[in-house]
Short mmCIF file of C-alpha atoms in Angstrom, two decimals:
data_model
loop_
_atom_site.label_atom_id
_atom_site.label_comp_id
_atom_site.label_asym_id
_atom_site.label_seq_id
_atom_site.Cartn_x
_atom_site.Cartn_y
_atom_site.Cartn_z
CA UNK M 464 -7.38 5.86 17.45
CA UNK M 465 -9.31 3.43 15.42
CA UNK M 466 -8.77 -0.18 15.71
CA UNK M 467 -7.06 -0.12 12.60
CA UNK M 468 -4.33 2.87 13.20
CA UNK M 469 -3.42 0.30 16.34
CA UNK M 470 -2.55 -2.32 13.98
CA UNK M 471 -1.01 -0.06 11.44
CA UNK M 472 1.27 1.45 14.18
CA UNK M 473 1.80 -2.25 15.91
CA UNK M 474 3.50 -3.36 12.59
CA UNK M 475 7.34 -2.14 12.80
CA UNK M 476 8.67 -2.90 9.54
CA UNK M 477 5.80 0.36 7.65
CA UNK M 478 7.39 3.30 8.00
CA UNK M 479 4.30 5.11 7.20
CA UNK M 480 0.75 3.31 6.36
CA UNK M 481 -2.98 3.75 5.19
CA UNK M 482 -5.74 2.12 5.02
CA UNK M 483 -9.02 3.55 2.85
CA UNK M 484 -11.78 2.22 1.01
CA UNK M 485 -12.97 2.00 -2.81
CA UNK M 486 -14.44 5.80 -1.74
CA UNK M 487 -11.37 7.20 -1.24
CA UNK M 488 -12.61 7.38 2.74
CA UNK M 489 -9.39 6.62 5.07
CA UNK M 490 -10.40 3.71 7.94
CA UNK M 491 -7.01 4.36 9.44
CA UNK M 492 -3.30 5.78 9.60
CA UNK M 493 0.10 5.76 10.93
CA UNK M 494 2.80 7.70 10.21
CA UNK M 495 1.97 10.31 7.81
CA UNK M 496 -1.77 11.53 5.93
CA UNK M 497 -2.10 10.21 2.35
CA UNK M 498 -3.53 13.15 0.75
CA UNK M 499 -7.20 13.28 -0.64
CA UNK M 500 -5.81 13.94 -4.50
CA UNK M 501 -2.81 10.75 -3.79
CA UNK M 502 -5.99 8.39 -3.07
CA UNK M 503 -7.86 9.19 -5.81
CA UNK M 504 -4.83 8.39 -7.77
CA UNK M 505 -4.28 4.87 -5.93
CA UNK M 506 -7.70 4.36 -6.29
CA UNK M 507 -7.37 4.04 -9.95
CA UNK M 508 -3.61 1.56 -9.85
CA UNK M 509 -5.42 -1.82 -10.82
CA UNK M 510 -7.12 -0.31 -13.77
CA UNK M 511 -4.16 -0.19 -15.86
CA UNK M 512 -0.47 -2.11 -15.20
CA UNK M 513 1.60 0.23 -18.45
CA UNK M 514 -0.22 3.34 -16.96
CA UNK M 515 0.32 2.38 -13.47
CA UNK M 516 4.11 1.44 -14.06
CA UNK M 517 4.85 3.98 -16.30
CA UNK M 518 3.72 6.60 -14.13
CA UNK M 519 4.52 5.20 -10.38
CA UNK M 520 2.86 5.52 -7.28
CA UNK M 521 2.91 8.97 -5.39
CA UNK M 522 2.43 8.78 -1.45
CA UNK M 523 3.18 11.01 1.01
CA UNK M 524 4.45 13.83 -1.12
CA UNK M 525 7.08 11.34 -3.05
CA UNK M 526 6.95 9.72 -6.27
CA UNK M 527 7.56 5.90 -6.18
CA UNK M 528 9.15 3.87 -9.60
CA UNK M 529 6.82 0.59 -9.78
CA UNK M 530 8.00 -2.56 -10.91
CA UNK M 531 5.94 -4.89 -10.02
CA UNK M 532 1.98 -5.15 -10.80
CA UNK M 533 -0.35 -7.66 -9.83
CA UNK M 534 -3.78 -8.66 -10.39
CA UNK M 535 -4.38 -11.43 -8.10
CA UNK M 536 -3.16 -10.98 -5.84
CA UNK M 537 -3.68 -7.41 -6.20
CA UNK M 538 -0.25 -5.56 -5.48
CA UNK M 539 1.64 -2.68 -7.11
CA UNK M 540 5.06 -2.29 -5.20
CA UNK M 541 8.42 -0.57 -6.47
CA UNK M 542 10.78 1.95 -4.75
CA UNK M 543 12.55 5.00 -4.67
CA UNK M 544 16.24 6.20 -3.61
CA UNK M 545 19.44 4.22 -3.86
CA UNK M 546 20.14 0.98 -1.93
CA UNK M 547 21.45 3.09 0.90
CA UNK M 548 18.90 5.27 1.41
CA UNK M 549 15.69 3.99 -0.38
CA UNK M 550 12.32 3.67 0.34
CA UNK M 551 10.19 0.52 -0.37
CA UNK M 552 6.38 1.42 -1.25
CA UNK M 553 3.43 -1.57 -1.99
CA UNK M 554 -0.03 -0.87 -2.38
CA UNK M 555 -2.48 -4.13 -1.73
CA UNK M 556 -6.21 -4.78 -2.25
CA UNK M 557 -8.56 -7.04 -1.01
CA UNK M 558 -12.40 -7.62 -0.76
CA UNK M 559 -14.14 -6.40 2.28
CA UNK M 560 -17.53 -6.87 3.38
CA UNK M 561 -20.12 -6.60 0.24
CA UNK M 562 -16.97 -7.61 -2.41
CA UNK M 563 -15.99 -3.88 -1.65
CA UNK M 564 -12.13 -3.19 -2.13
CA UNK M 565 -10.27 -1.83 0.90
CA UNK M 566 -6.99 -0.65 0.37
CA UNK M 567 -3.65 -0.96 2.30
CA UNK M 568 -0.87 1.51 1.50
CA UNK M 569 2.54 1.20 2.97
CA UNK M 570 6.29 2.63 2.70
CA UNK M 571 9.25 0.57 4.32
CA UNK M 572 12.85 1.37 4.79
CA UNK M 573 15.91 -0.60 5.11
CA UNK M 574 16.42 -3.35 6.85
CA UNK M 575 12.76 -4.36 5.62
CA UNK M 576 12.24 -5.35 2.01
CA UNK M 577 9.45 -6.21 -0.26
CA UNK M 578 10.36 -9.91 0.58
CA UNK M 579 9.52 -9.52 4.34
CA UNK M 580 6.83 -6.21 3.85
CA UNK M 581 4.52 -7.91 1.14
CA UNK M 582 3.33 -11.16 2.82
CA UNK M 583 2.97 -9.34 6.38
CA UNK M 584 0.93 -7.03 4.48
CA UNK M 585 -1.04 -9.41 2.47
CA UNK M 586 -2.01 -11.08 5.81
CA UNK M 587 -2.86 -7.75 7.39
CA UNK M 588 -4.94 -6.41 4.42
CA UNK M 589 -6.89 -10.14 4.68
CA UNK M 590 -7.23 -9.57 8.27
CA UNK M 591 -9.07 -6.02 7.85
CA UNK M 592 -11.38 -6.47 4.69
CA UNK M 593 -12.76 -9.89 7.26
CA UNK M 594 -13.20 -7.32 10.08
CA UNK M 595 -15.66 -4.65 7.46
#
């Protein structure tokens, strides 16, 4: 296990979680494989906020609504489901060694919301792209 699949799996509230690079190239995992073709696609969510919210995120084999998109800081979150049985997704990106992106990908269910997930995830993304 790579040093950062033990973070990803020490932080309870992600029910599943990636972390890859501006290459597509996953540095870590818990809870479920992102496929190759779902990167790619994530790779490409800061390019464009009406294609990116029109379209939604898919991960892990589900497609995500967005509704929110942000430059800077760079996050794309959104959901999918009802209140009783959604699913919370956010996708954050931050500048690792060189000013290359590195990518944090996580799903979240109920009792954690965006308004607990994001900022533990802002700090954790902050925390890896220092350690690259």
């Amino acid at each position: 296990m790579t040093g950062i699949s033990a973070k990803l799996k020490s932080e309870q509230s992600f029910a599943k979680s990636v972390v890859f690079g501006a290459d597509g190239k996953v540095l870590g995992n818990a809870g479920a494989d992102a496929s190759s073709t779902e990167i790619q696609a994530l790779l490409k969510a800061f390019d464009d906020r009406d294609t990116t919210v029109g379209s939604g995120l898919t991960v892990f084999g589900n497609n995500f609504e967005v509704h929110r998109w942000y430059e800077d800081p760079a996050l794309v979150y959104g959901r999918r489901g009802d209140a009783d049985s959604g699913e919370g997704v956010c996708l954050a990106k931050a500048k690792g060694s060189g000013d290359k992106p590195v990518f944090l990908l996580a799903t979240y269910e109920y009792p954690n919301i965006s308004a607990k997930v994001i900022p533990v995830m802002q700090e954790l993304i902050s925390e890896i792209a220092q350690d690259l």
